[in-house]
mmCIF file of C-alpha atoms in Angstrom:
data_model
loop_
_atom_site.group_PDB
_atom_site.id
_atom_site.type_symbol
_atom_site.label_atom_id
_atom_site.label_comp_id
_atom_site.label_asym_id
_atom_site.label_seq_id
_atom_site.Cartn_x
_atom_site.Cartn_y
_atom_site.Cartn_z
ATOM 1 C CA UNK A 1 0.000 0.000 0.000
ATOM 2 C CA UNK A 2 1.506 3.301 -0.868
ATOM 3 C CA UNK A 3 0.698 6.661 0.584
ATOM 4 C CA UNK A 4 -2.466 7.692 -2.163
ATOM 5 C CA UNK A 5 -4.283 4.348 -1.170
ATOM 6 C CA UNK A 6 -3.746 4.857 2.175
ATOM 7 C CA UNK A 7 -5.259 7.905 2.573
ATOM 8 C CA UNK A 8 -8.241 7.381 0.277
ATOM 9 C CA UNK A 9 -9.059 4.191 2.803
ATOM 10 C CA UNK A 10 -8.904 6.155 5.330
ATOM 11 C CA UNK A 11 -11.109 8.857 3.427
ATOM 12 C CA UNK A 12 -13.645 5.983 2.825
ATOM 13 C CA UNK A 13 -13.788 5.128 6.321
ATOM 14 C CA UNK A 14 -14.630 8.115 7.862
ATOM 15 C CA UNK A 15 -17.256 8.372 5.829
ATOM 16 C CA UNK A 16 -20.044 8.684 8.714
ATOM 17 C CA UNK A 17 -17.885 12.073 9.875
ATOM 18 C CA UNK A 18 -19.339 15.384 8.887
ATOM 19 C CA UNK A 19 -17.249 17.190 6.449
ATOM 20 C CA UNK A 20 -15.590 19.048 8.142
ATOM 21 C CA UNK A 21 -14.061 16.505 10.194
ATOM 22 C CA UNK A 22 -13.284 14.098 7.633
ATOM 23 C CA UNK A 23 -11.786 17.012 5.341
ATOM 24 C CA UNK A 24 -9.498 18.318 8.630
ATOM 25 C CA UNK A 25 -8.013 14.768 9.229
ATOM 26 C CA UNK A 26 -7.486 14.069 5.669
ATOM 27 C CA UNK A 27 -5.552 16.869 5.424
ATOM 28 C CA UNK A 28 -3.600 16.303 8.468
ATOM 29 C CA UNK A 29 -2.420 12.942 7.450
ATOM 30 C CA UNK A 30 -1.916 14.360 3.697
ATOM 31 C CA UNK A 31 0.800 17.141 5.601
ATOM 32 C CA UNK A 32 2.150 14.390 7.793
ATOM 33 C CA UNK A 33 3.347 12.257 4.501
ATOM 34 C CA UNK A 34 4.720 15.314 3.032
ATOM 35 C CA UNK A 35 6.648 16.949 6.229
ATOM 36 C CA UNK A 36 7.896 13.274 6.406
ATOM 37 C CA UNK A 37 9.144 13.094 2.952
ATOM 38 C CA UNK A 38 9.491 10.697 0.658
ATOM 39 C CA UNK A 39 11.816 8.449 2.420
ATOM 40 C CA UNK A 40 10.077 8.248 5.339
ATOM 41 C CA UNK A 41 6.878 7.489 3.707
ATOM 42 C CA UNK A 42 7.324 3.275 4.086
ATOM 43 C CA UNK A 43 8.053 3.676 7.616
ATOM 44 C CA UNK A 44 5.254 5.463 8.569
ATOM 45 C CA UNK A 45 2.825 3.617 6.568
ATOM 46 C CA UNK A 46 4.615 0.336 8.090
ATOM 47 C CA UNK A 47 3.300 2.063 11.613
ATOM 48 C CA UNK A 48 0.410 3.992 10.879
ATOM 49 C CA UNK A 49 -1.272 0.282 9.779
ATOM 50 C CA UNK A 50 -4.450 -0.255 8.853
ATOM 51 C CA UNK A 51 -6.504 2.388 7.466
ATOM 52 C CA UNK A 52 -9.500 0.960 9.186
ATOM 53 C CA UNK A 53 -7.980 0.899 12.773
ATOM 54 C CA UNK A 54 -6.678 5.209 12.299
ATOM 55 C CA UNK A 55 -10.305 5.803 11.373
ATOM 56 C CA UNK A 56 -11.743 4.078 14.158
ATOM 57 C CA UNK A 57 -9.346 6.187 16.360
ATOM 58 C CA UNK A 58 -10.514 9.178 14.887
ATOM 59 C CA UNK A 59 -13.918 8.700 15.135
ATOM 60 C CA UNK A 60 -13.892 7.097 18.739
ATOM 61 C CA UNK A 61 -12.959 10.685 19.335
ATOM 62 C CA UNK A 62 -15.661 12.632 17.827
ATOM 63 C CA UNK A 63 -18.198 14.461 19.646
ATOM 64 C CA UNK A 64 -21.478 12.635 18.157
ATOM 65 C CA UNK A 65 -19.938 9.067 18.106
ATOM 66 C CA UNK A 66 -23.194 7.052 19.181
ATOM 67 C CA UNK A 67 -25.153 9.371 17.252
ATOM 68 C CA UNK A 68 -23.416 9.126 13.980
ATOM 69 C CA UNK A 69 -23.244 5.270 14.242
ATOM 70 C CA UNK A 70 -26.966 4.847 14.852
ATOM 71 C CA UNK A 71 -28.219 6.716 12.192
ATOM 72 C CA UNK A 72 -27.845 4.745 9.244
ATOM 73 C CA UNK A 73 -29.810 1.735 9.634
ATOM 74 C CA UNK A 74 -33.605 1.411 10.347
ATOM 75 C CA UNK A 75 -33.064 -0.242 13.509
ATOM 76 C CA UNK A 76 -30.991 2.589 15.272
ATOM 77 C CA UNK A 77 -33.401 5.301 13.683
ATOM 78 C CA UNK A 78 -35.975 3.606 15.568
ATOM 79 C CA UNK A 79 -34.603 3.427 18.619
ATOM 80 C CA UNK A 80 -33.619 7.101 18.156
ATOM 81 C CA UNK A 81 -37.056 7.803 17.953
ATOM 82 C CA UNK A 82 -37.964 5.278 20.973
ATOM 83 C CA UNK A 83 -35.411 8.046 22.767
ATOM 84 C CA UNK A 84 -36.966 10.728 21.574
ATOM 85 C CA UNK A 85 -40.544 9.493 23.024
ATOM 86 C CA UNK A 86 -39.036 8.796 26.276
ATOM 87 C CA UNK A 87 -36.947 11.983 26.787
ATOM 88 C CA UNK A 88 -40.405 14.163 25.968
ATOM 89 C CA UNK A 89 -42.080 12.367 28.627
ATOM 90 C CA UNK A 90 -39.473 12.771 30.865
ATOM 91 C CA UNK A 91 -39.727 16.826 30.769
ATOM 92 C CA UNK A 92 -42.589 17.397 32.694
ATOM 93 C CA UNK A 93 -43.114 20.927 31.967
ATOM 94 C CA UNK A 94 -44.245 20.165 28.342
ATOM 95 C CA UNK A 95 -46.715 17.188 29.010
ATOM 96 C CA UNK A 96 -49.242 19.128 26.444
ATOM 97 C CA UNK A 97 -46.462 19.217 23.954
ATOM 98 C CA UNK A 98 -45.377 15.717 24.493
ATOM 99 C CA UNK A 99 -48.777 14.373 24.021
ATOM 100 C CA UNK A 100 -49.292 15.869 20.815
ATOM 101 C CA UNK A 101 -45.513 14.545 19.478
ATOM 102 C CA UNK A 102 -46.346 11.237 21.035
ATOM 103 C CA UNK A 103 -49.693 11.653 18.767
ATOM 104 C CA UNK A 104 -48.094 12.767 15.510
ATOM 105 C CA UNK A 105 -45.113 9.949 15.841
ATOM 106 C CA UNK A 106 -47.479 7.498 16.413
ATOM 107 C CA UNK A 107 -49.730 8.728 13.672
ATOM 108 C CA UNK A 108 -46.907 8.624 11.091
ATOM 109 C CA UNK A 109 -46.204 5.019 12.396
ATOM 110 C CA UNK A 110 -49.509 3.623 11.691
ATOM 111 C CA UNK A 111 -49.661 5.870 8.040
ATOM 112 C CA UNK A 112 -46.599 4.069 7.474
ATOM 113 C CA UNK A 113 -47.960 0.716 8.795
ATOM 114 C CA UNK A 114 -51.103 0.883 6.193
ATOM 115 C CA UNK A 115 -49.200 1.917 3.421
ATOM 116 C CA UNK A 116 -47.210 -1.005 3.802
ATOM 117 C CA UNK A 117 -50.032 -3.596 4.361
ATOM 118 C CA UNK A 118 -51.879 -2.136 1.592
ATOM 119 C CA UNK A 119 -48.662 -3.740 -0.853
ATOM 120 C CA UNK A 120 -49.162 -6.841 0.671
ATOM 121 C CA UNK A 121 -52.539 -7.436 -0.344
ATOM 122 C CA UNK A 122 -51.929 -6.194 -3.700
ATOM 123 C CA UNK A 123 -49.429 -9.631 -3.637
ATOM 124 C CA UNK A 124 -52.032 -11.086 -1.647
ATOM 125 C CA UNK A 125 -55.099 -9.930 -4.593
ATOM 126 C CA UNK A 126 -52.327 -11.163 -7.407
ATOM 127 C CA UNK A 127 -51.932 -14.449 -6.010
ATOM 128 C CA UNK A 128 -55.751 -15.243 -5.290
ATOM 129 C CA UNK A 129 -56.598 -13.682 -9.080
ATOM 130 C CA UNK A 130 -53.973 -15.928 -10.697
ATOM 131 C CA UNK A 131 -55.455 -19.023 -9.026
ATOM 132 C CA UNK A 132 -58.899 -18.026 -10.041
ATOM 133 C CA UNK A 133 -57.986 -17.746 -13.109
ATOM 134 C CA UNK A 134 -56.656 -21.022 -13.379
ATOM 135 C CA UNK A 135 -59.640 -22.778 -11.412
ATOM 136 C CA UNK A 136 -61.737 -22.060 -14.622
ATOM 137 C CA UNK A 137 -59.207 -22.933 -17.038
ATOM 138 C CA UNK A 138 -61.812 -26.011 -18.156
ATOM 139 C CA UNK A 139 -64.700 -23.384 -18.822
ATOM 140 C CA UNK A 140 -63.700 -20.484 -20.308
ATOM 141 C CA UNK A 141 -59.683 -20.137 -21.479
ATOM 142 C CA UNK A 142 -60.404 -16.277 -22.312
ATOM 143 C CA UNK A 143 -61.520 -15.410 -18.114
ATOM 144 C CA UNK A 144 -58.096 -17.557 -17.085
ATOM 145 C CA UNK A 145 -56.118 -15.447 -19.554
ATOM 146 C CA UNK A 146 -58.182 -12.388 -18.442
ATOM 147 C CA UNK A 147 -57.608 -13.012 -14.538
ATOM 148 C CA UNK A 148 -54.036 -13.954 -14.983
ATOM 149 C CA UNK A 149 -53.203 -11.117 -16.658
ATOM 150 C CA UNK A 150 -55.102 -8.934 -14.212
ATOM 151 C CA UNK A 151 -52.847 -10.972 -11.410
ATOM 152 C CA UNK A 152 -49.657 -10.412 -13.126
ATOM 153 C CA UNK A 153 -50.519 -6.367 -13.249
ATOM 154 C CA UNK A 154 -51.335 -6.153 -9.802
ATOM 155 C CA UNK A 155 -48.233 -8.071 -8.600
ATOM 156 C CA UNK A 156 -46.293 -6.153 -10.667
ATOM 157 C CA UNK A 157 -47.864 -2.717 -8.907
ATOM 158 C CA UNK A 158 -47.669 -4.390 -5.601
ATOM 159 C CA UNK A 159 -44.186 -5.342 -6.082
ATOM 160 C CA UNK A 160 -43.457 -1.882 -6.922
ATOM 161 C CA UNK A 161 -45.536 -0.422 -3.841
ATOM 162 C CA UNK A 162 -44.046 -2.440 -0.897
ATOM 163 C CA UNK A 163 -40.680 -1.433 -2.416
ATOM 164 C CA UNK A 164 -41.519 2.390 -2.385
ATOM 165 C CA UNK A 165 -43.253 2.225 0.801
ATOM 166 C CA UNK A 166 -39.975 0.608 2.645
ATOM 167 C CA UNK A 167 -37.945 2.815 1.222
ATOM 168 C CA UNK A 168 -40.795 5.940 2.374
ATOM 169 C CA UNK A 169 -40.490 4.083 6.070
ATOM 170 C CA UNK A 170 -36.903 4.163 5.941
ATOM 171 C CA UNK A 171 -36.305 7.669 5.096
ATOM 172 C CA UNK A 172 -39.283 8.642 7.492
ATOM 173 C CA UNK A 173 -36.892 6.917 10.500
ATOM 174 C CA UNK A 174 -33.963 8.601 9.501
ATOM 175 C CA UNK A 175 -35.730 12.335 8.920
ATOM 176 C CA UNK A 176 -37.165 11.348 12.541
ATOM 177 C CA UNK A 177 -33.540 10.695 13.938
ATOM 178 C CA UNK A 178 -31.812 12.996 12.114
ATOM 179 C CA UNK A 179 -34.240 16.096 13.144
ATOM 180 C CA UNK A 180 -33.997 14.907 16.806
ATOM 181 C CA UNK A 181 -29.948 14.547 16.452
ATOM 182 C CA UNK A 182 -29.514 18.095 15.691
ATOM 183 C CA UNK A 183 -31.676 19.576 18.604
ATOM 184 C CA UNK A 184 -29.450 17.576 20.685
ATOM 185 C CA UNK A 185 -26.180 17.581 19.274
ATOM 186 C CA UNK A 186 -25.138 20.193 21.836
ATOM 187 C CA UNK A 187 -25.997 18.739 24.511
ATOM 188 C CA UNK A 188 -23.983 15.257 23.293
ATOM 189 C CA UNK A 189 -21.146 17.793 23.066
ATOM 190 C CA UNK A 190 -21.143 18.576 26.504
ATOM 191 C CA UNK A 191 -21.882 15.295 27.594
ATOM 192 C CA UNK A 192 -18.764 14.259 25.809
ATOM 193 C CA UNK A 193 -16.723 16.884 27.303
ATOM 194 C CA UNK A 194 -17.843 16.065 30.999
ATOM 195 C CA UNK A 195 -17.010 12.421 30.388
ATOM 196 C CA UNK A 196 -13.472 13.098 29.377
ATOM 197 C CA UNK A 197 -13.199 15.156 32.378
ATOM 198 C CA UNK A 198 -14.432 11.978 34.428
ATOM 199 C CA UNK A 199 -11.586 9.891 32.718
ATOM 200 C CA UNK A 200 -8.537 12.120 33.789
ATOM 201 C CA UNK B 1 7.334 0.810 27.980
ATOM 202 C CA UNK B 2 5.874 -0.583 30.458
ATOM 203 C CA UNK B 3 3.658 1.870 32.069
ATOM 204 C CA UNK B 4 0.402 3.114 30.176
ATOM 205 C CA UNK B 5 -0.035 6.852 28.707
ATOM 206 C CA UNK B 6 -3.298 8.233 29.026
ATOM 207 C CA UNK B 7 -5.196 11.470 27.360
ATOM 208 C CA UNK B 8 -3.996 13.333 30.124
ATOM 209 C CA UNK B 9 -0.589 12.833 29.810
ATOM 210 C CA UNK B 10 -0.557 13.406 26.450
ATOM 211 C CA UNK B 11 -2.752 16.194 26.347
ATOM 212 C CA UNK B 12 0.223 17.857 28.840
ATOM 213 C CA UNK B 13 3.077 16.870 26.439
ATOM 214 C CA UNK B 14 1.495 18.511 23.741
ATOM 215 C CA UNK B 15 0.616 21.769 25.673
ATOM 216 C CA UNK B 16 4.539 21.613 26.515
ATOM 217 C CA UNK B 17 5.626 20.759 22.938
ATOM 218 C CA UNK B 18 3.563 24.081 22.085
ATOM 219 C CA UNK B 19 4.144 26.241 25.006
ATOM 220 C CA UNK B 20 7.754 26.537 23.946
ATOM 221 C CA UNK B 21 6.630 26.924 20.194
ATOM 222 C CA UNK B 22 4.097 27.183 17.225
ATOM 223 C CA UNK B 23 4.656 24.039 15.494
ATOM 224 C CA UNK B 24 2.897 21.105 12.849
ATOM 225 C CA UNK B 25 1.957 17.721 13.025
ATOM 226 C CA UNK B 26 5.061 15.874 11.996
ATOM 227 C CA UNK B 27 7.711 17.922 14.189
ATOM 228 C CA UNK B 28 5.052 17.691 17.445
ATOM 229 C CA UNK B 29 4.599 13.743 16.519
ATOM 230 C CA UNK B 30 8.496 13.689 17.044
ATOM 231 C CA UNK B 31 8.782 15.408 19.664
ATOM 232 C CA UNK B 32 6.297 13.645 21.811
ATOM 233 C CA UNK B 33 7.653 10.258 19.954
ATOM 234 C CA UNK B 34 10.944 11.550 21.425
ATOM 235 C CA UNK B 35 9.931 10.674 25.062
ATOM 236 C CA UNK B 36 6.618 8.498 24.783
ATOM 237 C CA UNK B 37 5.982 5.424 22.838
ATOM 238 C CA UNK B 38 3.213 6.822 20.919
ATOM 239 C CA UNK B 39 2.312 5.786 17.202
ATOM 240 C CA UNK B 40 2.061 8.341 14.654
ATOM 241 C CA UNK B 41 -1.675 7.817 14.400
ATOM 242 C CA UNK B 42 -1.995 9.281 17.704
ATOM 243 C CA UNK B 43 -1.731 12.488 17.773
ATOM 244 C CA UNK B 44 -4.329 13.762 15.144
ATOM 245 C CA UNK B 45 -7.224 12.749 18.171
ATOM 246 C CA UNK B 46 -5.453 14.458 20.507
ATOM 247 C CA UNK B 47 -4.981 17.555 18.711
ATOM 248 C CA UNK B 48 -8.513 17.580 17.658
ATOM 249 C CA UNK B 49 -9.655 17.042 20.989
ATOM 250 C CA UNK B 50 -7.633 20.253 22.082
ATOM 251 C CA UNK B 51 -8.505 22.507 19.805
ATOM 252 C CA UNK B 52 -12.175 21.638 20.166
ATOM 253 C CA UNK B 53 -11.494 22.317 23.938
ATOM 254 C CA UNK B 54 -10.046 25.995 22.633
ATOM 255 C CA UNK B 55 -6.772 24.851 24.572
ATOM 256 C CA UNK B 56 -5.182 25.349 21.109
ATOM 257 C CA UNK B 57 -5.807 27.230 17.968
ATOM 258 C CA UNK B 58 -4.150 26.475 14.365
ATOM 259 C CA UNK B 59 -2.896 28.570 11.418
ATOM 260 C CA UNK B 60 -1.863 28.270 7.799
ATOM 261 C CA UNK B 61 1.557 29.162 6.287
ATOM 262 C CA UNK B 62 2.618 28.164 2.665
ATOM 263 C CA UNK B 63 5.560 25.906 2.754
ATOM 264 C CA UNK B 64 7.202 24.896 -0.359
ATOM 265 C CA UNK B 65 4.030 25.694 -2.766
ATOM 266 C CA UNK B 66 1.357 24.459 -0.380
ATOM 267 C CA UNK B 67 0.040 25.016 3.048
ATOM 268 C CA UNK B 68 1.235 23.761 6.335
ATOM 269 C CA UNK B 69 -1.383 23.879 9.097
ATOM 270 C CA UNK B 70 0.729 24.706 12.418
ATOM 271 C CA UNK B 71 -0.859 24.480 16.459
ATOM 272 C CA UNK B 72 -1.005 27.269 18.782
ATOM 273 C CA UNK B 73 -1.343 27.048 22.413
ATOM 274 C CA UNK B 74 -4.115 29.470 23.433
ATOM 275 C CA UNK B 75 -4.743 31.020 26.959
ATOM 276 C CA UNK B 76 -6.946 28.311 27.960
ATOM 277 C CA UNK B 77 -3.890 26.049 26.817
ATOM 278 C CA UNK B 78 -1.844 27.523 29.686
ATOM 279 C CA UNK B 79 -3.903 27.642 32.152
ATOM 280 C CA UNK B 80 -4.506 23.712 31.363
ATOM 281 C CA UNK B 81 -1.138 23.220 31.299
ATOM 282 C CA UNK B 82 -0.547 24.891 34.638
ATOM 283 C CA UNK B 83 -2.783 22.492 36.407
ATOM 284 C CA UNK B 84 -0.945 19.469 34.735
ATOM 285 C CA UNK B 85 1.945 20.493 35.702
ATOM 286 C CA UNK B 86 0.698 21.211 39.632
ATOM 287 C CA UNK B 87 -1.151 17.994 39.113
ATOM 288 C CA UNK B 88 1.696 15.942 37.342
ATOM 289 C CA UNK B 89 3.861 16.767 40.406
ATOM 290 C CA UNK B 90 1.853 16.119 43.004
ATOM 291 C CA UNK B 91 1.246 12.176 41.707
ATOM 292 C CA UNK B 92 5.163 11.728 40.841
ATOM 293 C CA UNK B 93 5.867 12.814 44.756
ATOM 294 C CA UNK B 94 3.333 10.271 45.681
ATOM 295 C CA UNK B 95 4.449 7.856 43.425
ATOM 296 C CA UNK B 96 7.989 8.129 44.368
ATOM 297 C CA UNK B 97 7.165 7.892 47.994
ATOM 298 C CA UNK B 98 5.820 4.907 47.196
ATOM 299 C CA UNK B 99 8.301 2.851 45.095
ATOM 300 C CA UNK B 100 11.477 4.537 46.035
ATOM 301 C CA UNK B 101 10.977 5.742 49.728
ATOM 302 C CA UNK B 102 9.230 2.627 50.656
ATOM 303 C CA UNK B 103 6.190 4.478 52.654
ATOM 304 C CA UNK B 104 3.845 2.072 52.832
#
């Protein structure tokens, strides 16, 4: 590995990093191969090691670490939202407020919920249409051809629905997550910062 | 070595490094390389850390047709270094008590 693929691993895996951050230790490591020189470069490389193991390093040391993590899959999103119920009904002062977030989540979730359902029994409708069509296959050849064809359509849209409606639920989570991330990315700062006080 | 370095003690050898002077990544690497088994990966965290804490600041200055990004310590960065120093003291007279003058 020379000194270009080593840095554009480690660009790669700080990928979850803002920008900013990833930019800033790009460009430190960038100035560190060239204050080194040339002749150093194998030795460093030789220590610096994997790619993988400097980003984690990195990143164990930014401020939003659990945050960042969590936010990609739909599993994490959701729990971020679990947090976000629990923290509103935590703050008594805005019970009024909470209720009506509690409401609106909850409404999304069962929007969301439908939506999805509402694929499935398009597979559901394509699957009982096809056999109809085929339980009259004796009688009349034109109705199986008919149903079947109906069937396939259907599938086809339903197939198409579930898809789009997964992918609406996803990026519904991480909207959710990502909205309650920023109100309380400060405050993750400054838990951060108390916690490294607690370690020295 | 045999005895572990934490983020304190290298946040204090890199508030020394700059307290004396401005420097960059490589030459402060070296430096604290010169007395500390560190790797060279470790110092980017640190320095980040620091400067997010205000305790340093950095600056730009073209070097040989590009830019080299050099640490500051900042007033906050003394004062922080002040109480590592008070602090750093006060554990090595302990310590030494203990291993070399054999109060136990």
């Amino acid at each position: 590995m020379d000194k270009m693929q080593f840095l554009s691993k480690l660009d790669r895996n700080l990928k979850k990093l803002p920008f900013e951050e990833r930019q800033n230790a790009l460009r430190y490591y960038m100035e560190y191969f060239d204050d080194a020189g040339i002749e150093n470069e194998q030795s460093i490389l030789d220590e610096l090691g994997n790619p993988q193991d400097v980003a984690a390093q990195i990143m164990a040391n930014s401020a939003l670490k659990g945050l960042e993590n969590s936010s990609k899959t739909v599993r994490g999103s959701a729990s971020t939202v679990w947090i976000v119920i629990i923290s509103i009904f935590a703050a008594p002062t805005a019970l009024p407020l909470a209720l009506a977030l509690v409401v609106i989540v909850l409404a999304v979730f069962i929007v969301l919920f439908a939506l999805v359902v509402c694929g499935f029994a398009m597979l559901l409708g394509c699957i009982g249409m096809i056999i109809a069509g085929l339980v009259v296959v004796t009688q009349s050849v034109t109705t199986t051809l008919a149903f079947v064809g109906a069937g396939t359509v259907l599938g086809g849209i339903g197939i198409l629905w579930t898809l789009l409606m997964i992918g609406l639920t996803k990026k519904t989570f991480s909207g959710m997550a990502k909205t309650y991330r920023n109100q309380i990315a400060k405050r993750a700062l400054k838990n951060d910062r108390i916690q490294r006080g607690n370690m020295q | 070595m045999v005895f572990q370095v934490g983020a304190a003690m290298l946040d204090a050898c890199v508030l020394t490094v700059l307290g004396k002077e401005d420097t960059y990544g490589y030459v402060l690497t070296q430096r604290v390389k010169d007395v500390l088994e560190v790797s060279e990966s470790t110092l980017y965290p640190v320095l980040r850390r620091l400067q997010k804490d205000s305790c340093l600041s950095t600056y730009d200055q073209p070097f040989q047709g590009r830019n080299r990004r050099y640490y500051a310590i900042t007033s906050e960065g003394r004062a922080k270094l002040e109480e590592y120093l008070v602090e750093w003291q006060r554990y090595k007279n302990r310590v030494d008590d203990m291993l070399l003058g054999g109060n136990i």
